Amino acid sequence: MNQNNGMQKRMLIMTLVVFVFFIAYEFLVLKPQQEARAQKAKEELSQKQNAAPDVNTVATQTLSTDVNGNPVDMSKSADALSSKAIASSQIVSVIKTAKNVIEIDTLGRVAQVTLLEKKYKDENTNQIKLLESNQLRPLEVRFADANLNTEAFKVNVIASSSNVDATTQVQELILTQNLTNSILTKKFTIYPDGHYDLTVSTTNDKQFFISNGFRPNVLADMYAVHGFISKLNDNTLKTIEDGDLDKNENIVGAKFISNFDRYYATVIYNFEKSLNVTVMPDSSSNPQGFIHGGNSISFSGYIGPKNHRDLEALNPELIDVIDYGWFTFIAKPMFLLLQFIQGYIGNWGWTIVILTILIKLVLYPLSYKGMVSMQKLKDLAPKMKEIQARYKDDKQKQSMHMMELYKKHGANPMGGCLPLILQIPVFFAIYRVLLNAIELKGAPWILWVHDLAEMDPYFVLPILMGATMYLQQKITPNTMQDEMQKKIFQFLPVVFTFFFLWFPAGLTLYWFINNLFTIGQQYYINKVFERKRAEKA
């Protein structure tokens, strides 16, 4: 029993430490960083408006190769994120599809992607722009020849058209860059759904590398993974999170590469001829992917939301761009079930409610065993105290008599913990699904909840979640003997409520409904045991 209490105490303390760390990190680190970036963005935007520089004068990275032919970074990229504003003088072609607007700059790179669907709006109700103006841009070409590379950052491309309307039918765009010893050509085929095919070639056998750019920077927070992901020919996934890359990494035989934040991604893929990639760290150890292009390469690309159906329509394997972390094997089928239910219900909020109920029903046998075990331990508490007092100086005898007591009454000191441990993968999986599902973006539920991907604006759901967690504690048998443990345990609903204030409403809704049904199950078990006690009396 002492060992069990000790384990419970360690688990509670660990839980509190983790949550305090998250909260402290959110307020002491992330928020000041976000505020600093926002202030810097305003200052840079103001400077641009006063004197917009030509793109060729903007600091760029130059690249040469090492002895193995891999790209080598010759200068540092910008440390801080800037605003997403792009000077019109930098743009040579504007592509409009049914889903987005893609702006091509004077060096033939994707300077900006603006999402057109109504639900993709920022906090100022403007249509979301995905890319930062002074980060590595998608489709930037680096030459192996250092001299040619230097020249390439000074020579503007020539576009076959300054405006391309691909809203209803497939269109083409050709970009040509005339260099001293080579001509670089990019031939786009652009589709109404926003994706493209691209062939890049050079004359005179000039070797180059091409990047899918720095990740979109719309929502990169502490709660979700953001960085680089690649799918290899053996169907394994390689993920490198932002800040974790300290040296170049070579990837041979990739089906796709992607840089992503919580909801959006830049993707380059080729499922017929695999890609060889070098991933380089920028000055902040963030991963930047460069595809080995040789003197000619063809692939397809997509820059936009990590929407499950959109990615699946391009190729089912692109669903792997959505990273659910350790519990992907549970999270993927769980999302498919969520999407299936939503197809009938039509409302993502009620879909979450129904999914939560289904999960509770499936896990009910485990929950029931845990609750019954806790009730038995509660009934045995007086006898356990008696044994502890009688053999307080002989721990071996104390443990022996405790085991005899458990065996006689069919109680298991771990019975309440084991079912919970077995449910943890499911909880983490649904957490990951709801955290990364951009399908919840702009999805309303009822009355005050207009966007399940955003926090509850009036904190109703977090407060209800905390209240139900407190009520759940009150009716759940507590076998803790230590008063300090009890106080820590009683404080958890407050900590969780505070923590969930800024969580997406969809995730908080799941937790609230889960608590509600746990209370119902616990109430039923309590009534059954009360009836049994009355019968014995």
XYZ file of C-alpha atoms in Angstrom:
537
model
C 0.000 0.000 0.000
C 2.848 2.393 0.857
C 4.437 1.648 -2.514
C 1.115 2.347 -4.229
C 0.710 5.648 -2.352
C 4.286 6.571 -3.205
C 3.697 5.916 -6.891
C 0.477 7.972 -6.857
C 2.303 10.813 -5.155
C 5.087 10.806 -7.751
C 2.543 10.736 -10.598
C 0.648 13.696 -9.131
C 3.774 15.745 -8.537
C 5.040 14.963 -12.049
C 1.683 16.007 -13.546
C 1.730 19.315 -11.685
C 5.345 20.024 -12.671
C 4.566 19.353 -16.354
C 1.537 21.624 -16.385
C 3.286 24.394 -14.457
C 6.142 24.168 -16.981
C 3.755 24.467 -19.940
C 1.954 27.433 -18.407
C 5.185 29.194 -17.445
C 6.664 28.537 -20.896
C 3.526 29.918 -22.562
C 3.558 33.184 -20.613
C 7.244 33.760 -19.925
C 8.739 32.588 -23.247
C 6.236 32.205 -26.084
C 4.112 35.296 -25.499
C 7.107 37.687 -25.188
C 8.589 36.146 -28.360
C 5.310 36.585 -30.243
C 4.997 40.179 -29.067
C 8.603 40.915 -30.063
C 8.054 39.391 -33.517
C 4.842 41.353 -33.971
C 6.602 44.607 -33.037
C 9.517 43.841 -35.356
C 7.072 43.022 -38.164
C 5.373 46.419 -37.734
C 8.710 48.211 -37.808
C 9.877 46.349 -40.931
C 6.553 46.921 -42.674
C 6.830 50.632 -41.907
C 10.345 50.708 -43.359
C 9.188 48.875 -46.492
C 6.359 51.344 -47.012
C 8.791 54.261 -46.765
C 11.348 52.737 -49.147
C 10.562 49.350 -50.642
C 13.878 47.719 -51.628
C 14.332 45.686 -54.756
C 14.410 41.935 -54.119
C 17.963 41.717 -55.384
C 19.177 43.946 -52.549
C 17.519 41.789 -49.903
C 19.996 39.569 -48.030
C 20.038 36.117 -49.576
C 21.815 32.870 -48.840
C 24.475 31.756 -51.275
C 25.328 28.156 -51.756
C 28.223 26.111 -53.011
C 28.952 22.403 -52.655
C 31.233 20.279 -50.540
C 33.525 17.554 -51.832
C 30.587 15.151 -51.973
C 28.463 17.448 -54.080
C 26.075 18.368 -51.239
C 24.854 21.949 -50.809
C 26.779 24.022 -48.303
C 25.337 27.145 -46.678
C 27.630 30.120 -47.334
C 25.780 32.698 -45.230
C 23.214 32.909 -42.468
C 19.523 33.418 -43.083
C 17.546 36.093 -41.296
C 17.114 35.351 -37.629
C 13.799 37.028 -37.070
C 10.493 36.561 -38.852
C 9.218 39.604 -40.717
C 5.796 40.650 -41.911
C 4.189 38.844 -44.808
C 3.985 41.995 -46.945
C 5.632 41.684 -50.371
C 6.487 44.787 -52.420
C 4.708 44.827 -55.788
C 8.048 45.582 -57.461
C 9.200 42.101 -56.409
C 6.387 40.274 -58.225
C 6.629 39.209 -61.869
C 3.565 36.965 -62.054
C 0.356 36.451 -60.080
C -1.377 33.075 -60.346
C -4.982 32.763 -59.250
C -6.637 29.377 -58.708
C -9.969 28.458 -57.155
C -8.256 27.956 -53.778
C -5.415 30.477 -53.602
C -3.359 33.289 -55.080
C 0.316 32.465 -55.731
C 2.762 35.346 -56.242
C 6.032 34.677 -58.089
C 8.945 37.016 -57.391
C 11.681 38.343 -59.654
C 13.942 35.363 -58.881
C 11.282 32.829 -59.859
C 10.390 31.865 -56.288
C 7.013 31.647 -54.576
C 6.936 34.914 -52.659
C 3.484 34.534 -51.143
C 0.441 32.273 -51.081
C -2.897 33.767 -50.034
C -5.752 31.370 -49.236
C -9.088 32.362 -50.767
C -11.624 30.158 -48.958
C -13.733 32.176 -46.498
C -12.815 30.154 -43.408
C -9.102 30.900 -43.789
C -8.967 34.314 -42.148
C -6.536 35.757 -39.603
C -7.318 37.601 -36.373
C -7.897 40.807 -38.399
C -10.402 38.996 -40.699
C -7.955 39.213 -43.625
C -7.413 36.189 -45.866
C -4.502 34.162 -44.491
C -1.084 34.616 -46.075
C 1.208 31.654 -45.499
C 4.788 32.834 -46.038
C 7.129 35.268 -44.325
C 8.776 37.747 -46.684
C 12.381 37.303 -45.519
C 12.478 33.539 -44.991
C 13.693 30.967 -47.503
C 11.125 30.995 -50.325
C 9.694 27.901 -52.050
C 11.257 26.990 -55.412
C 14.439 28.962 -54.759
C 17.243 27.559 -56.922
C 20.849 27.345 -55.752
C 23.605 26.491 -58.251
C 26.545 24.216 -57.427
C 28.774 26.710 -59.257
C 29.316 29.487 -56.689
C 29.938 32.177 -59.330
C 26.830 31.228 -61.273
C 24.878 31.154 -58.020
C 25.975 34.693 -57.169
C 24.915 35.891 -60.608
C 21.550 34.095 -60.352
C 20.611 36.231 -57.321
C 21.140 39.387 -59.400
C 19.318 38.495 -62.626
C 15.542 38.758 -62.829
C 13.463 36.034 -64.446
C 11.215 36.682 -67.432
C 7.623 35.428 -67.038
C 5.525 34.273 -69.995
C 2.552 35.989 -68.349
C 2.181 38.517 -65.536
C -1.285 37.174 -64.637
C -2.444 33.573 -64.824
C -6.108 32.663 -64.265
C -6.335 28.975 -63.359
C -9.606 29.239 -61.426
C -11.517 26.973 -63.820
C -8.982 25.267 -66.061
C -5.362 24.160 -66.188
C -2.891 26.864 -67.212
C 0.822 27.092 -67.971
C 3.479 29.569 -66.900
C 7.113 29.633 -68.041
C 9.845 31.477 -66.172
C 13.201 32.041 -67.884
C 16.409 33.304 -66.296
C 19.172 34.173 -68.778
C 22.556 33.750 -67.110
C 26.057 34.069 -68.577
C 26.767 30.332 -68.920
C 23.284 28.876 -68.629
C 19.574 29.431 -69.064
C 17.368 28.342 -66.192
C 13.793 27.438 -67.170
C 10.841 26.705 -64.895
C 7.756 25.355 -66.628
C 4.621 25.338 -64.449
C 1.370 23.500 -65.039
C -1.145 25.024 -62.613
C -4.406 23.350 -61.573
C -7.633 24.953 -60.253
C -7.293 23.114 -56.902
C -4.095 25.082 -56.188
C -1.406 22.450 -56.793
C 1.104 22.511 -59.646
C 3.477 20.385 -61.725
C 6.908 21.818 -62.381
C 9.845 21.025 -64.627
C 13.110 22.850 -63.920
C 16.030 22.639 -66.348
C 19.343 24.306 -67.141
C 21.504 24.468 -70.239
C 25.214 23.578 -70.378
C 24.723 20.858 -67.751
C 24.703 23.298 -64.840
C 23.906 21.460 -61.594
C 21.408 22.976 -59.159
C 19.377 22.408 -56.012
C 15.813 23.560 -55.408
C 14.021 24.161 -52.118
C 10.454 23.754 -50.925
C 11.109 26.757 -48.684
C 10.694 27.569 -45.026
C 7.454 26.341 -43.490
C 4.274 28.460 -43.502
C 4.149 30.629 -40.404
C 0.515 30.986 -39.413
C 0.293 28.892 -36.266
C 3.501 27.410 -34.853
C 2.998 26.952 -31.127
C 4.189 24.741 -28.291
C 1.223 22.378 -28.559
C 1.801 21.020 -32.077
C 4.804 19.724 -34.016
C 6.245 22.028 -36.701
C 9.274 21.559 -38.905
C 10.224 19.140 -41.706
C 8.821 15.742 -42.654
C 9.734 13.345 -45.446
C 8.343 10.004 -46.599
C 10.949 7.553 -47.881
C 10.659 4.760 -50.427
C 10.369 2.189 -47.635
C 7.304 4.138 -46.393
C 9.013 5.296 -43.205
C 8.635 8.914 -42.136
C 11.475 11.187 -41.066
C 10.537 14.222 -38.985
C 12.897 17.034 -37.946
C 11.353 19.611 -35.652
C 12.273 23.278 -35.768
C 15.337 24.045 -33.685
C 16.568 20.433 -33.676
C 18.904 20.348 -36.708
C 22.571 21.100 -36.016
C 24.180 19.753 -39.200
C 23.339 18.737 -42.776
C 21.365 15.530 -43.257
C 21.115 13.664 -46.554
C 17.921 11.839 -47.472
C 18.119 9.375 -50.362
C 14.926 8.143 -52.007
C 12.143 10.422 -50.765
C 8.575 10.340 -52.070
C 7.793 13.761 -50.670
C 9.259 16.457 -48.480
C 7.274 19.011 -46.521
C 7.860 21.893 -44.155
C 4.841 22.573 -41.984
C 3.341 24.394 -39.062
C 0.265 23.240 -37.160
C -2.248 23.597 -40.007
C -0.348 24.439 -43.221
C 2.468 22.981 -45.312
C 4.702 23.453 -48.329
C 5.010 20.109 -50.117
C 7.062 18.811 -53.044
C 6.367 15.257 -54.188
C 7.153 12.735 -56.911
C 5.802 9.189 -56.533
C 7.274 7.940 -59.820
C 10.889 9.057 -59.452
C 12.163 9.530 -55.917
C 13.906 12.668 -54.685
C 17.359 13.028 -53.147
C 17.422 15.762 -50.540
C 19.863 17.580 -48.305
C 18.328 19.153 -45.209
C 20.327 22.128 -43.948
C 19.968 24.031 -40.663
C 19.381 27.764 -40.787
C 20.860 30.069 -38.143
C 18.136 28.972 -35.695
C 18.702 25.232 -36.354
C 15.437 25.030 -38.305
C 15.411 22.480 -41.165
C 15.538 23.669 -44.787
C 15.164 21.085 -47.530
C 17.078 21.250 -50.834
C 16.317 18.734 -53.578
C 19.207 17.635 -55.794
C 18.041 18.740 -59.225
C 20.982 17.681 -61.407
C 20.517 19.699 -64.585
C 16.799 18.870 -64.897
C 14.059 17.693 -62.555
C 10.270 17.311 -62.540
C 7.930 17.103 -59.557
C 4.597 18.323 -58.214
C 3.982 20.805 -55.430
C 1.350 22.069 -53.054
C 1.331 24.973 -50.604
C -1.730 25.189 -48.408
C -3.829 23.713 -45.606
C -3.191 20.172 -44.353
C -6.764 19.273 -45.202
C -7.188 15.475 -45.217
C -9.512 15.283 -48.242
C -7.469 17.761 -50.316
C -4.225 15.885 -49.694
C -5.873 12.528 -50.370
C -7.257 13.848 -53.671
C -3.726 14.715 -54.819
C -2.358 11.345 -53.681
C -3.403 9.140 -50.730
C 0.217 8.969 -49.564
C 0.245 12.721 -48.983
C -2.002 12.183 -45.966
C 1.255 11.397 -44.142
C 2.081 15.110 -44.338
C -0.255 15.367 -41.319
C 1.936 14.406 -38.374
C 0.129 12.972 -35.324
C 3.291 12.031 -33.439
C 3.803 8.801 -31.466
C 0.174 7.676 -31.620
C -0.320 8.041 -35.380
C -1.365 4.377 -35.690
C -4.396 5.164 -33.488
C -4.905 8.784 -34.541
C -5.246 8.100 -38.279
C -8.179 5.657 -38.067
C -9.699 7.868 -35.366
C -9.681 10.862 -37.716
C -11.229 8.756 -40.491
C -14.006 7.781 -38.076
C -14.437 11.440 -37.120
C -14.654 12.423 -40.789
C -17.107 9.585 -41.508
C -19.430 10.684 -38.689
C -19.205 14.310 -39.782
C -20.333 13.271 -43.255
C -23.681 12.257 -41.732
C -23.989 14.839 -38.953
C -22.756 17.867 -40.895
C -21.517 19.648 -37.760
C -18.013 19.097 -36.396
C -19.011 19.998 -32.837
C -21.728 17.353 -32.578
C -19.380 14.960 -34.386
C -16.865 15.394 -31.550
C -19.640 14.740 -29.007
C -20.670 11.512 -30.762
C -17.059 10.339 -31.181
C -16.426 10.960 -27.472
C -19.463 8.880 -26.547
C -18.343 6.054 -28.849
C -14.859 6.076 -27.304
C -16.365 5.966 -23.802
C -18.544 3.002 -24.764
C -15.605 1.087 -26.270
C -13.437 1.771 -23.214
C -16.247 1.188 -20.715
C -15.100 -2.340 -19.715
C -11.682 -0.942 -18.744
C -13.228 2.042 -16.964
C -15.671 -0.236 -15.123
C -12.869 -2.462 -13.814
C -10.918 0.538 -12.601
C -13.925 2.067 -10.852
C -14.870 -1.238 -9.179
C -11.296 -1.645 -7.975
C -11.306 1.838 -6.455
C -14.579 1.104 -4.657
C -13.165 -2.104 -3.181
C -10.082 -0.266 -1.961
C -12.307 2.383 -0.408
C -14.254 -0.300 1.503
C -10.996 -1.868 2.678
C -9.472 1.450 3.783
C -10.253 0.951 7.534
C -8.707 -2.516 7.538
C -5.660 -1.255 5.623
C -5.170 1.486 8.215
C -5.419 -1.125 10.961
C -2.723 -3.291 9.338
C -0.466 -0.251 8.816
C -0.800 0.719 12.478
C -0.267 -2.839 13.751
C 2.850 -3.524 11.687
C 4.237 0.013 11.348
C 7.683 -1.211 12.485
C 7.741 -4.300 10.247
C 7.253 -3.360 6.596
C 7.673 -6.930 5.392
C 4.798 -8.223 7.542
C 2.757 -5.170 6.655
C 3.111 -5.917 2.939
C 2.365 -9.614 3.471
C -0.880 -8.912 5.373
C -1.882 -6.298 2.823
C -1.512 -8.825 -0.008
C -3.589 -11.350 1.971
C -6.295 -8.709 2.458
C -6.327 -7.854 -1.260
C -6.476 -11.541 -2.213
C -9.290 -12.314 0.228
C -11.515 -9.509 -1.039
C -10.499 -9.646 -4.717
C -9.006 -6.150 -4.653
C -6.076 -4.961 -6.746
C -4.052 -1.913 -5.593
C -3.115 -1.271 -9.228
C -6.638 -1.933 -10.475
C -7.503 1.748 -10.630
C -4.264 2.742 -12.408
C -3.922 0.005 -15.030
C -7.169 0.746 -16.935
C -6.203 4.432 -16.973
C -2.737 3.634 -18.332
C -4.264 1.493 -21.093
C -6.518 4.407 -22.086
C -3.676 6.944 -22.310
C -2.765 6.144 -25.975
C -6.394 6.739 -26.973
C -6.521 10.040 -25.100
C -3.276 11.228 -26.688
C -4.431 10.128 -30.128
C -7.709 12.059 -29.953
C -5.782 15.009 -28.515
C -3.441 14.958 -31.528
C -6.320 14.548 -33.985
C -8.313 17.487 -32.651
C -5.201 19.631 -32.259
C -4.057 19.129 -35.877
C -7.401 18.916 -37.687
C -7.637 22.045 -39.831
C -11.097 20.795 -40.777
C -12.211 22.397 -37.493
C -11.008 25.796 -38.757
C -14.049 28.062 -39.053
C -16.359 25.205 -38.001
C -19.081 26.435 -35.598
C -20.797 24.387 -32.900
C -23.544 26.182 -30.983
C -24.317 29.786 -30.060
C -21.037 31.295 -28.840
C -18.596 28.769 -30.381
C -18.010 29.957 -33.955
C -14.649 28.285 -34.587
C -13.730 24.937 -33.016
C -10.067 25.460 -33.944
C -9.896 28.605 -31.786
C -10.186 29.052 -28.023
C -13.634 29.491 -26.509
C -14.012 33.312 -26.565
C -16.045 33.344 -23.337
C -14.211 30.468 -21.565
C -17.488 28.596 -21.080
C -16.159 25.193 -22.148
C -12.936 25.375 -20.057
C -14.957 26.337 -16.971
C -17.454 23.520 -17.597
C -14.546 21.152 -18.123
C -12.992 22.200 -14.809
C -16.317 21.985 -12.980
C -17.016 18.468 -14.255
C -13.473 17.427 -13.373
C -14.037 18.691 -9.810
C -17.386 16.888 -9.580
C -15.771 13.726 -10.944
C -13.184 13.938 -8.154
C -15.858 14.395 -5.492
C -17.749 11.227 -6.411
C -14.667 9.083 -7.161
C -13.432 6.967 -4.220
C -10.154 8.292 -2.870
C -7.814 5.837 -1.175
C -5.042 8.350 -0.510
C -3.961 8.434 3.111
C -1.623 11.412 2.892
C -3.359 14.805 3.347
C -0.812 16.608 1.163
C -1.543 14.214 -1.717
C -5.261 14.864 -1.318
C -4.755 18.634 -1.481
C -2.570 18.368 -4.579
C -5.153 16.118 -6.202
C -7.979 18.542 -5.357
C -6.022 21.396 -6.942
C -5.724 19.659 -10.331
C -9.126 20.847 -11.709
C -7.973 24.442 -11.224
C -4.687 23.756 -13.015
C -6.410 21.959 -15.896
C -9.045 24.705 -16.235
C -6.353 27.371 -16.440
C -4.382 25.282 -18.920
C -7.401 24.682 -21.174
C -8.411 28.359 -21.382
C -6.310 28.765 -24.536
C -6.891 25.319 -26.028
C -8.986 24.919 -29.208
C -12.682 24.764 -28.363
C -12.988 21.396 -30.142
C -10.410 19.801 -27.857
C -11.971 21.318 -24.729
C -15.388 20.100 -25.885
C -14.047 16.561 -26.124
C -12.602 16.721 -22.609
C -15.825 18.178 -21.173
C -18.043 15.483 -22.736
C -15.549 12.818 -21.635
C -15.779 14.102 -18.037
C -19.557 14.224 -18.228
C -19.860 10.565 -19.202
C -17.190 9.513 -16.692
C -19.322 11.149 -13.992
C -22.336 9.155 -15.204
C -20.357 5.904 -15.126
C -18.927 6.638 -11.687
C -22.352 7.568 -10.318
C -23.760 4.259 -11.571
C -20.905 2.250 -9.983
C -21.322 4.124 -6.710
C -25.038 3.292 -6.631
C -24.338 -0.394 -7.279
C -21.909 -0.549 -4.334
C -24.256 1.373 -2.061
C -26.962 -1.173 -2.843
C -24.568 -4.054 -2.087
C -23.545 -2.463 1.218
C -27.204 -2.002 2.142
C -27.920 -5.658 1.345
C -25.000 -6.799 3.537
C -26.146 -4.530 6.370
